[in-house]
Short mmCIF file of C-alpha atoms (C1' of nucleotides) in Angstrom, two decimals:
data_model
loop_
_atom_site.label_atom_id
_atom_site.label_comp_id
_atom_site.label_asym_id
_atom_site.label_seq_id
_atom_site.Cartn_x
_atom_site.Cartn_y
_atom_site.Cartn_z
CA MET R 11 0.00 0.00 0.00
CA ALA R 12 2.15 2.81 -1.25
CA ARG R 13 4.53 2.85 1.64
CA LYS R 14 7.21 5.48 1.77
CA PRO R 15 10.67 3.96 1.78
CA GLN R 16 12.53 4.67 4.97
CA GLN R 17 15.57 2.52 4.58
CA GLU R 18 18.04 2.57 1.76
CA ARG R 19 17.37 -0.93 0.54
CA SER R 20 13.72 -0.18 -0.01
CA LYS R 21 14.56 2.78 -2.21
CA ALA R 22 16.68 0.43 -4.22
CA THR R 23 13.78 -2.00 -4.47
CA MET R 24 11.48 0.72 -5.72
CA GLN R 25 13.99 1.83 -8.29
CA ALA R 26 14.56 -1.75 -9.37
CA ILE R 27 10.83 -2.22 -9.89
CA VAL R 28 10.51 0.88 -12.03
CA GLU R 29 13.47 -0.11 -14.13
CA ALA R 30 12.13 -3.65 -14.42
CA GLY R 31 8.95 -2.11 -15.76
CA PHE R 32 10.82 -0.48 -18.62
CA ILE R 33 12.77 -3.66 -19.30
CA SER R 34 9.74 -5.91 -19.30
CA LEU R 35 7.86 -3.59 -21.59
CA GLN R 36 10.76 -3.44 -23.97
CA THR R 37 11.45 -7.16 -24.13
CA HIS R 38 8.08 -8.77 -23.54
CA GLY R 39 5.59 -6.16 -24.70
CA LEU R 40 2.64 -4.69 -22.92
CA ALA R 41 0.55 -7.86 -22.79
CA GLN R 42 3.31 -9.91 -21.14
CA THR R 43 4.15 -7.20 -18.66
CA THR R 44 2.46 -8.74 -15.63
CA THR R 45 3.17 -7.84 -12.04
CA ARG R 46 4.84 -11.20 -11.61
CA HIS R 47 7.10 -10.58 -14.57
CA ILE R 48 8.07 -7.16 -13.36
CA ALA R 49 8.78 -8.50 -9.90
CA ASP R 50 10.83 -11.38 -11.29
CA ILE R 51 12.94 -9.07 -13.41
CA ALA R 52 13.42 -6.74 -10.48
CA GLY R 53 14.46 -9.75 -8.42
CA VAL R 54 11.80 -9.26 -5.75
CA GLY R 55 8.58 -10.99 -4.76
CA VAL R 56 5.24 -9.87 -6.12
CA GLY R 57 4.16 -8.73 -2.72
CA SER R 58 7.03 -6.30 -2.49
CA LEU R 59 5.76 -4.53 -5.54
CA TYR R 60 2.54 -3.81 -3.71
CA GLU R 61 4.37 -2.39 -0.73
CA TYR R 62 5.31 0.60 -2.81
CA PHE R 63 2.73 0.74 -5.55
CA PRO R 64 -0.98 0.50 -4.92
CA ASN R 65 -1.46 -1.26 -8.25
CA LYS R 66 0.16 -1.98 -11.55
CA GLU R 67 -0.96 1.30 -13.03
CA ALA R 68 1.05 3.08 -10.35
CA VAL R 69 4.18 1.41 -11.62
CA PHE R 70 3.47 2.85 -15.04
CA LYS R 71 2.91 6.23 -13.49
CA ALA R 72 6.26 6.00 -11.76
CA MET R 73 7.85 5.09 -15.06
CA ASN R 74 6.16 8.10 -16.57
CA ALA R 75 7.45 10.33 -13.82
CA HIS R 76 10.94 8.95 -14.27
CA LEU R 77 10.91 9.63 -17.98
CA THR R 78 9.42 13.07 -17.51
CA THR R 79 12.14 13.93 -15.03
CA GLU R 80 14.82 12.94 -17.48
CA ILE R 81 13.27 14.96 -20.26
CA VAL R 82 12.91 18.00 -18.07
CA ALA R 83 16.51 17.73 -16.93
CA MET R 84 17.63 17.39 -20.51
CA VAL R 85 15.74 20.43 -21.73
CA ARG R 86 16.78 22.54 -18.76
CA ALA R 87 20.42 21.72 -19.34
CA LEU R 88 20.04 22.59 -22.98
CA MET R 89 18.09 25.78 -22.53
CA PRO R 90 20.97 28.23 -22.09
CA SER R 91 22.57 27.17 -25.34
CA LEU R 92 19.30 26.91 -27.23
CA VAL R 93 18.27 30.49 -26.65
CA ARG R 94 21.39 31.69 -28.43
CA LEU R 95 20.72 29.82 -31.64
CA ASP R 96 18.62 30.75 -34.64
CA ILE R 97 15.25 29.04 -34.81
CA ARG R 98 16.17 26.29 -37.25
CA PRO R 99 19.32 25.04 -35.52
CA MET R 100 17.58 25.49 -32.20
CA VAL R 101 14.72 23.20 -33.13
CA ILE R 102 17.01 20.68 -34.76
CA ARG R 103 19.30 20.56 -31.75
CA LEU R 104 16.43 20.14 -29.34
CA LEU R 105 14.81 17.39 -31.37
CA GLY R 106 18.14 15.64 -31.78
CA HIS R 107 18.63 15.46 -28.04
CA PHE R 108 15.05 14.37 -27.59
CA ARG R 109 15.61 11.53 -29.99
CA GLU R 110 18.85 10.53 -28.31
CA LEU R 111 17.11 10.35 -24.96
CA LEU R 112 14.25 8.24 -26.27
CA ASN R 113 16.65 5.86 -27.94
CA ARG R 114 18.76 5.24 -24.84
CA ASN R 115 18.91 1.65 -23.64
CA ASP R 116 17.75 0.19 -26.93
CA GLY R 117 14.73 2.44 -27.10
CA ARG R 118 13.46 1.46 -23.69
CA TYR R 119 11.96 4.89 -23.16
CA LEU R 120 10.60 5.16 -26.66
CA LYS R 121 8.72 1.92 -26.34
CA TYR R 122 7.07 3.28 -23.27
CA ALA R 123 6.37 6.72 -24.70
CA GLY R 124 4.87 5.20 -27.81
CA PHE R 125 1.96 3.59 -26.08
CA SER R 126 1.79 5.93 -23.13
CA MET R 127 1.09 9.26 -24.77
CA HIS R 128 -2.55 8.54 -24.75
CA ALA R 129 -3.56 7.44 -21.30
CA GLU R 130 -4.88 9.45 -18.43
CA ARG R 131 -1.55 8.75 -16.85
CA SER R 132 -0.33 11.73 -18.81
CA ARG R 133 -0.89 14.53 -16.40
CA GLN R 134 2.86 14.29 -16.76
CA LEU R 135 2.83 15.39 -20.35
CA GLU R 136 1.62 18.72 -19.11
CA ALA R 137 4.85 19.22 -17.23
CA ILE R 138 6.73 18.88 -20.47
CA GLN R 139 4.33 21.17 -22.23
CA GLN R 140 4.82 23.84 -19.60
CA LEU R 141 8.56 23.47 -19.80
CA LEU R 142 8.49 23.96 -23.55
CA VAL R 143 6.28 26.99 -23.15
CA GLU R 144 8.90 28.32 -20.79
CA LEU R 145 11.60 27.58 -23.34
CA ILE R 146 9.69 29.56 -25.93
CA MET R 147 9.35 32.46 -23.50
CA GLN R 148 13.04 32.42 -22.73
CA TYR R 149 13.77 32.25 -26.41
CA ALA R 150 11.54 35.21 -27.07
CA LEU R 151 13.37 37.18 -24.40
CA HIS R 152 16.62 36.61 -26.22
CA ASN R 153 15.05 37.39 -29.57
CA PRO R 154 12.83 40.34 -28.80
CA GLN R 155 11.37 40.70 -32.24
CA LEU R 156 9.44 37.51 -31.51
CA THR R 157 7.54 39.21 -28.74
CA ARG R 158 5.69 41.11 -31.42
CA LEU R 159 3.91 37.94 -32.44
CA ARG R 160 0.40 38.21 -31.12
CA ASN R 161 -0.83 34.65 -31.16
CA LEU R 162 2.20 33.07 -29.60
CA PRO R 163 0.16 30.97 -27.13
CA VAL R 164 -1.87 29.31 -29.86
CA MET R 165 1.09 28.74 -32.12
CA SER R 166 3.17 27.44 -29.23
CA TYR R 167 0.44 24.94 -28.49
CA ILE R 168 0.47 23.81 -32.08
CA PHE R 169 4.23 23.64 -32.43
CA ILE R 170 4.69 21.77 -29.19
CA HIS R 171 1.97 19.19 -29.63
CA GLY R 172 2.53 18.82 -33.32
CA SER R 173 6.24 18.24 -32.88
CA VAL R 174 6.13 15.95 -29.87
CA PHE R 175 3.47 13.62 -31.22
CA THR R 176 4.89 13.59 -34.71
CA ILE R 177 8.38 12.79 -33.46
CA ILE R 178 7.25 10.00 -31.15
CA ARG R 179 5.11 8.50 -33.85
CA HIS R 180 7.90 8.69 -36.36
CA LEU R 181 10.46 7.12 -34.05
CA SER R 182 7.99 4.34 -33.31
CA GLU R 183 7.44 3.46 -36.93
CA PRO R 184 9.27 0.28 -37.93
CA ASN R 185 10.38 1.54 -41.32
CA PRO R 186 9.40 5.11 -41.95
CA ASN R 187 9.71 6.33 -45.48
CA ILE R 188 11.23 9.61 -44.43
CA SER R 189 14.35 9.99 -42.30
CA PHE R 190 14.56 11.55 -38.89
CA GLU R 191 16.78 14.28 -40.29
CA GLN R 192 14.22 15.17 -42.92
CA LEU R 193 11.53 15.24 -40.31
CA SER R 194 13.35 17.45 -37.84
CA GLU R 195 14.48 19.80 -40.60
CA GLY R 196 10.91 19.94 -41.81
CA LEU R 197 9.65 20.82 -38.35
CA ALA R 198 12.32 23.46 -37.96
CA GLU R 199 11.44 24.87 -41.34
CA MET R 200 7.76 24.94 -40.52
CA ILE R 201 8.28 26.80 -37.29
CA ALA R 202 10.89 29.21 -38.59
CA SER R 203 9.06 30.05 -41.77
CA TYR R 204 5.89 30.73 -39.86
CA ALA R 205 7.69 33.13 -37.54
CA GLU R 206 9.42 34.88 -40.40
CA ALA R 207 6.27 35.19 -42.46
CA GLU R 208 4.33 36.56 -39.54
CA LEU R 209 6.98 39.13 -38.71
CA ALA R 210 7.15 40.21 -42.34
CA LYS R 211 3.40 40.62 -42.32
CA LEU R 212 3.62 42.83 -39.25
CA ASP R 213 6.25 44.97 -40.91
CA ALA R 214 4.12 45.41 -43.99
CA ALA R 215 1.05 46.40 -42.02
CA PRO R 216 2.00 47.44 -38.49
CA PRO R 217 -0.50 46.45 -35.83
CA SER R 218 -3.19 48.92 -34.94
CA MET T 23 -14.50 -18.14 -32.59
CA ALA T 24 -14.77 -15.36 -35.10
CA ARG T 25 -17.61 -16.83 -37.06
CA LYS T 26 -18.85 -15.06 -40.13
CA PRO T 27 -22.44 -13.95 -39.77
CA GLN T 28 -24.72 -15.70 -42.20
CA GLN T 29 -28.13 -14.70 -40.99
CA GLU T 30 -29.40 -11.20 -40.57
CA ARG T 31 -29.87 -11.35 -36.83
CA SER T 32 -26.20 -12.15 -36.27
CA LYS T 33 -25.14 -9.12 -38.23
CA ALA T 34 -27.30 -7.09 -35.92
CA THR T 35 -25.66 -8.71 -32.92
CA MET T 36 -22.21 -7.87 -34.20
CA GLN T 37 -23.19 -4.29 -34.82
CA ALA T 38 -24.77 -4.05 -31.38
CA ILE T 39 -21.57 -5.29 -29.77
CA VAL T 40 -19.43 -2.74 -31.57
CA GLU T 41 -21.78 0.05 -30.63
CA ALA T 42 -21.92 -1.20 -27.05
CA GLY T 43 -18.15 -0.98 -27.03
CA PHE T 44 -18.30 2.74 -27.81
CA ILE T 45 -21.04 3.29 -25.27
CA SER T 46 -19.32 1.41 -22.50
CA LEU T 47 -16.10 3.26 -23.11
CA GLN T 48 -17.90 6.56 -23.08
CA THR T 49 -19.89 5.99 -19.92
CA HIS T 50 -17.77 3.64 -17.84
CA GLY T 51 -14.23 4.30 -19.02
CA LEU T 52 -11.60 1.91 -20.23
CA ALA T 53 -11.06 0.08 -16.97
CA GLN T 54 -14.75 -0.75 -16.55
CA THR T 55 -15.16 -1.81 -20.14
CA THR T 56 -15.20 -5.56 -19.55
CA THR T 57 -16.52 -8.13 -21.95
CA ARG T 58 -19.43 -8.69 -19.60
CA HIS T 59 -20.27 -5.00 -19.60
CA ILE T 60 -20.10 -4.77 -23.34
CA ALA T 61 -22.29 -7.83 -23.72
CA ASP T 62 -24.80 -6.51 -21.18
CA ILE T 63 -25.07 -3.17 -22.93
CA ALA T 64 -25.44 -4.91 -26.27
CA GLY T 65 -28.15 -7.06 -24.73
CA VAL T 66 -26.46 -10.38 -25.49
CA GLY T 67 -24.65 -13.02 -23.49
CA VAL T 68 -20.89 -12.97 -23.02
CA GLY T 69 -20.54 -16.09 -25.09
CA SER T 70 -22.13 -14.42 -28.09
CA LEU T 71 -19.41 -11.84 -28.12
CA TYR T 72 -16.88 -14.59 -28.65
CA GLU T 73 -18.85 -16.03 -31.54
CA TYR T 74 -17.82 -13.05 -33.63
CA PHE T 75 -14.71 -11.67 -32.01
CA PRO T 76 -11.73 -13.82 -31.09
CA ASN T 77 -11.06 -11.61 -28.06
CA LYS T 78 -11.75 -8.26 -26.53
CA GLU T 79 -9.04 -6.55 -28.50
CA ALA T 80 -10.85 -7.56 -31.67
CA VAL T 81 -13.86 -5.59 -30.52
CA PHE T 82 -11.65 -2.54 -30.24
CA LYS T 83 -10.27 -3.22 -33.66
CA ALA T 84 -13.78 -3.37 -35.05
CA MET T 85 -14.55 -0.07 -33.35
CA ASN T 86 -11.44 1.34 -34.93
CA ALA T 87 -12.47 0.10 -38.34
CA HIS T 88 -15.92 1.58 -37.89
CA LEU T 89 -14.55 4.96 -36.98
CA THR T 90 -11.99 4.87 -39.76
CA THR T 91 -14.71 4.09 -42.26
CA GLU T 92 -16.73 7.07 -41.14
CA ILE T 93 -13.77 9.38 -41.33
CA VAL T 94 -12.83 8.17 -44.78
CA ALA T 95 -16.38 8.61 -46.02
CA MET T 96 -16.47 12.09 -44.55
CA VAL T 97 -13.24 13.18 -46.19
CA ARG T 98 -14.13 11.64 -49.54
CA ALA T 99 -17.46 13.42 -49.59
CA LEU T 100 -15.73 16.65 -48.75
CA MET T 101 -12.86 16.34 -51.16
CA PRO T 102 -14.47 17.82 -54.28
CA SER T 103 -15.38 21.01 -52.46
CA LEU T 104 -12.11 21.23 -50.56
CA VAL T 105 -9.91 21.29 -53.62
CA ARG T 106 -11.62 24.46 -54.80
CA LEU T 107 -10.90 26.44 -51.67
CA ASP T 108 -7.85 28.43 -50.65
CA ILE T 109 -5.58 26.70 -48.17
CA ARG T 110 -6.82 28.45 -45.04
CA PRO T 111 -10.55 27.91 -45.54
CA MET T 112 -9.81 24.42 -46.82
CA VAL T 113 -8.01 23.43 -43.64
CA ILE T 114 -10.57 25.08 -41.42
CA ARG T 115 -13.45 23.40 -43.19
CA LEU T 116 -11.80 19.99 -43.01
CA LEU T 117 -10.97 20.33 -39.35
CA GLY T 118 -14.45 21.59 -38.58
CA HIS T 119 -16.00 18.48 -40.07
CA PHE T 120 -13.47 16.33 -38.32
CA ARG T 121 -14.45 17.86 -35.03
CA GLU T 122 -18.14 17.46 -35.73
CA LEU T 123 -17.65 13.79 -36.45
CA LEU T 124 -15.63 13.18 -33.30
CA ASN T 125 -18.22 14.97 -31.21
CA ARG T 126 -21.17 12.95 -32.49
CA ASN T 127 -23.09 11.01 -29.85
CA ASP T 128 -21.72 12.99 -26.94
CA GLY T 129 -18.15 12.50 -28.03
CA ARG T 130 -18.41 8.74 -28.23
CA TYR T 131 -15.88 8.59 -31.03
CA LEU T 132 -13.60 11.15 -29.49
CA LYS T 133 -13.33 9.20 -26.29
CA TYR T 134 -12.25 6.21 -28.28
CA ALA T 135 -9.85 8.13 -30.50
CA GLY T 136 -8.29 9.77 -27.49
CA PHE T 137 -6.86 6.64 -26.05
CA SER T 138 -6.60 4.67 -29.23
CA MET T 139 -4.24 6.82 -31.26
CA HIS T 140 -1.31 5.08 -29.77
CA ALA T 141 -1.88 1.37 -29.87
CA GLU T 142 -0.72 -1.20 -32.33
CA ARG T 143 -4.35 -1.46 -33.25
CA SER T 144 -3.72 1.55 -35.43
CA ARG T 145 -2.78 -0.03 -38.69
CA GLN T 146 -6.02 1.81 -39.34
CA LEU T 147 -4.53 5.20 -38.81
CA GLU T 148 -2.45 4.59 -41.89
CA ALA T 149 -5.59 4.42 -43.99
CA ILE T 150 -6.44 7.92 -42.88
CA GLN T 151 -2.93 9.09 -43.47
CA GLN T 152 -2.99 7.76 -47.01
CA LEU T 153 -6.32 9.37 -47.64
CA LEU T 154 -5.01 12.72 -46.50
CA VAL T 155 -1.95 12.33 -48.68
CA GLU T 156 -4.36 11.73 -51.54
CA LEU T 157 -6.26 14.84 -50.59
CA ILE T 158 -3.05 16.85 -50.73
CA MET T 159 -2.25 15.40 -54.12
CA GLN T 160 -5.70 16.26 -55.45
CA TYR T 161 -5.35 19.70 -53.99
CA ALA T 162 -2.01 20.18 -55.66
CA LEU T 163 -3.54 19.16 -58.98
CA HIS T 164 -6.07 21.95 -58.64
CA ASN T 165 -3.44 24.40 -57.50
CA PRO T 166 -0.51 23.62 -59.77
CA GLN T 167 1.89 26.09 -58.23
CA LEU T 168 2.03 23.76 -55.24
CA THR T 169 3.59 21.04 -57.32
CA ARG T 170 6.74 23.12 -57.34
CA LEU T 171 7.26 22.38 -53.67
CA ARG T 172 10.04 19.86 -53.45
CA ASN T 173 9.65 18.40 -50.00
CA LEU T 174 5.93 17.88 -50.12
CA PRO T 175 6.12 14.30 -48.74
CA VAL T 176 7.94 15.37 -45.60
CA MET T 177 5.79 18.40 -45.03
CA SER T 178 2.64 16.40 -45.66
CA TYR T 179 3.75 13.94 -43.03
CA ILE T 180 4.29 16.76 -40.59
CA PHE T 181 1.06 18.58 -41.35
CA ILE T 182 -1.03 15.45 -41.18
CA HIS T 183 0.38 13.99 -38.01
CA GLY T 184 0.80 17.33 -36.33
CA SER T 185 -2.78 18.33 -37.06
CA VAL T 186 -4.49 15.05 -36.27
CA PHE T 187 -2.78 14.47 -32.94
CA THR T 188 -3.01 18.07 -31.90
CA ILE T 189 -6.72 18.23 -32.68
CA ILE T 190 -7.55 15.01 -30.89
CA ARG T 191 -5.56 16.04 -27.89
CA HIS T 192 -7.17 19.44 -27.81
CA LEU T 193 -10.69 18.08 -28.11
CA SER T 194 -9.91 15.65 -25.31
CA GLU T 195 -8.79 18.33 -22.91
CA PRO T 196 -11.39 19.08 -20.24
CA ASN T 197 -10.89 22.82 -20.25
CA PRO T 198 -8.40 23.94 -22.84
CA ASN T 199 -7.15 27.46 -22.55
CA ILE T 200 -7.41 28.07 -26.26
CA SER T 201 -10.54 27.63 -28.34
CA PHE T 202 -11.05 25.17 -31.14
CA GLU T 203 -11.45 28.04 -33.55
CA GLN T 204 -8.13 29.53 -32.55
CA LEU T 205 -6.52 26.16 -32.91
CA SER T 206 -7.87 25.39 -36.35
CA GLU T 207 -7.10 28.86 -37.59
CA GLY T 208 -3.61 28.49 -36.22
CA LEU T 209 -3.13 25.20 -38.02
CA ALA T 210 -4.46 26.70 -41.23
CA GLU T 211 -2.16 29.66 -40.83
CA MET T 212 0.82 27.45 -40.18
CA ILE T 213 0.23 25.36 -43.26
CA ALA T 214 -0.67 28.23 -45.56
CA SER T 215 2.16 30.46 -44.48
CA TYR T 216 4.65 27.67 -44.96
CA ALA T 217 3.44 27.06 -48.49
CA GLU T 218 3.48 30.75 -49.32
CA ALA T 219 6.93 31.30 -47.86
CA GLU T 220 8.33 28.32 -49.70
CA LEU T 221 6.88 29.43 -53.00
CA ALA T 222 8.21 32.94 -52.50
CA LYS T 223 11.62 31.47 -51.79
CA LEU T 224 11.47 29.53 -55.04
CA ASP T 225 10.57 32.65 -56.96
CA ALA T 226 13.47 34.56 -55.44
CA ALA T 227 15.99 31.87 -56.27
CA PRO T 228 14.61 29.50 -58.92
CA PRO T 229 15.60 25.88 -58.46
CA SER T 230 18.78 24.72 -60.13
"C1'" DC I 4 -47.49 -28.19 -39.63
"C1'" DG I 5 -43.66 -31.26 -37.73
"C1'" DC I 6 -38.93 -32.60 -38.52
"C1'" DC I 7 -33.92 -31.80 -39.29
"C1'" DG I 8 -29.52 -29.75 -40.09
"C1'" DT I 9 -27.53 -25.35 -39.38
"C1'" DT I 10 -26.76 -21.06 -37.23
"C1'" DT I 11 -26.95 -18.32 -33.23
"C1'" DC I 12 -27.09 -17.63 -28.47
"C1'" DC I 13 -26.08 -18.45 -23.88
"C1'" DG I 14 -24.01 -18.53 -19.11
"C1'" DA I 15 -21.64 -21.77 -15.94
"C1'" DA I 16 -16.88 -23.48 -15.62
"C1'" DT I 17 -11.99 -22.68 -16.42
"C1'" DT I 18 -7.84 -20.06 -16.48
"C1'" DG I 19 -4.68 -16.80 -15.29
"C1'" DA I 20 -3.34 -12.18 -13.73
"C1'" DA I 21 -3.91 -8.52 -10.14
"C1'" DT I 22 -4.22 -7.79 -5.62
"C1'" DC I 23 -4.31 -8.88 -0.51
"C1'" DC I 24 -2.49 -10.66 3.64
"C1'" DG I 25 -0.10 -12.51 7.41
"C1'" DA I 26 3.92 -14.88 8.57
"C1'" DA I 27 9.05 -14.72 8.21
"C1'" DC I 28 13.04 -12.02 7.83
"C1'" DA I 29 16.13 -7.71 8.48
"C1'" DA I 30 17.42 -3.51 10.66
"C1'" DT I 31 17.67 -0.41 14.42
"C1'" DA I 32 17.14 1.26 19.19
"C1'" DG I 33 17.88 0.80 23.92
"C1'" DC H 18 19.75 -9.53 23.46
"C1'" DT H 19 15.00 -8.15 23.04
"C1'" DA H 20 11.55 -5.15 21.43
"C1'" DT H 21 9.93 -2.69 17.82
"C1'" DT H 22 9.46 -1.30 13.46
"C1'" DG H 23 10.51 -1.80 8.45
"C1'" DT H 24 10.78 -5.05 4.60
"C1'" DT H 25 10.11 -9.15 1.85
"C1'" DC H 26 7.75 -12.92 0.40
"C1'" DG H 27 4.63 -16.10 -2.01
"C1'" DG H 28 0.26 -18.57 -1.26
"C1'" DA H 29 -4.82 -17.44 -1.12
"C1'" DT H 30 -8.41 -14.65 -3.03
"C1'" DT H 31 -10.88 -12.06 -6.45
"C1'" DC H 32 -12.30 -10.89 -10.75
"C1'" DA H 33 -12.25 -10.48 -15.86
"C1'" DA H 34 -11.25 -13.01 -20.28
"C1'" DT H 35 -12.05 -16.85 -22.63
"C1'" DT H 36 -13.93 -21.68 -23.53
"C1'" DC H 37 -17.31 -25.10 -23.94
"C1'" DG H 38 -21.34 -27.92 -24.29
"C1'" DG H 39 -25.56 -27.65 -25.26
"C1'" DA H 40 -30.22 -24.93 -25.66
"C1'" DA H 41 -32.92 -22.04 -28.73
"C1'" DA H 42 -34.09 -19.95 -33.19
"C1'" DC H 43 -34.00 -20.33 -37.99
"C1'" DG H 44 -35.07 -21.91 -42.64
"C1'" DG H 45 -36.04 -25.18 -45.78
"C1'" DC H 46 -38.68 -29.57 -46.82
"C1'" DG H 47 -41.88 -33.29 -46.90
#
DNA sequence: CGCCGTTTCCGAATTGAATCCGAACAATAG
DNA sequence: CTATTGTTCGGATTCAATTCGGAAACGGCG
């Protein structure tokens, strides 16, 4: 029943269970990922799993939290350098790191992300969304002309969701007929050309 | 075991089960959508369900096929009128119909789409993707200047996936902080402004 | 209509995974 | 060392998915 670990070993057990979740999902697939399997891989008894997680879903949530944490850390670390780049290289760099992270450990994270996006579980996704909104704000601060864009919230929403889902879907495809490089360049182009076009429009007919 | 219906009444049973699947999902949620529930709602015994579907997943697949069929029919019916519009109104009209379809029956379809996007189940999604590629091709035929765009496949991929996922996610949000109209106009703007910018670029420096 | 082979329907029985629980095993305090 | 609290374990329980054996409805036919 969702106990809080008080000794060191129990923290290790918890961590082992979460990692076992990723491993089981990766090697056996969702259907075969039973509590018994997870516990076996983690090297603990089934009962132990229930000491720290109220149910199987909670294990998935913990996996989600783990992944979210890694993504947030990655973006935060990248942010200072991103804000100094032009839009296209900025987007391409960010997406490249995103891909690298998802592909770690033989795509362990990707496998999870691929079928996780959907579920209710994803209050977590909002954390990432907020972080990316923050990135856009920071970026705008370093590139003040962007602050003239009026519908930044809407377009941010579109760029963020459009990019994230498209990337995850693309990485999950067994044999996509376009390359990751083409895709990320396309996304960068889409975003940059929108911003440029909009700014040009403002210059032509200054806002009232 | 996945019998083929030969009499009329069995066809009705099958249809009732698929519809019950949507209803159960809508009113009781995924977790409560058991075979017994589905059968109860459909007004048949559990055993009957297994006469036509090898397992529960197959019911979901049938739901998916049903929804896909409706979407395809909708787009095909719309296509002749869409190709005559400018990009922005074309996108907005298409998305508007898409929304209307997903919201039918108190969002029965949307609920399903929301958590279905992901799964393996979605060989179906490819049918929609292909249809939209076809729409873009038809559109380009009616607007020949678009055929000059070189990376249409990549950008189509981005526009299609970006739009579909973003729309479904937005419609699924309980209280989004941007309106559907803003969103669809934003998507239209993104697509149109990309096309315009790219064409302008080609005019400035004609392709080698 | 009454009979027969076929199709459809059913729900009790089976199976297996998720979850619960209490005993056994470690750590830590005094 | 003993008491107390934290941790692990795996068998027992519960519940949903699936199977199965036969009942009921159908549709033609004499």
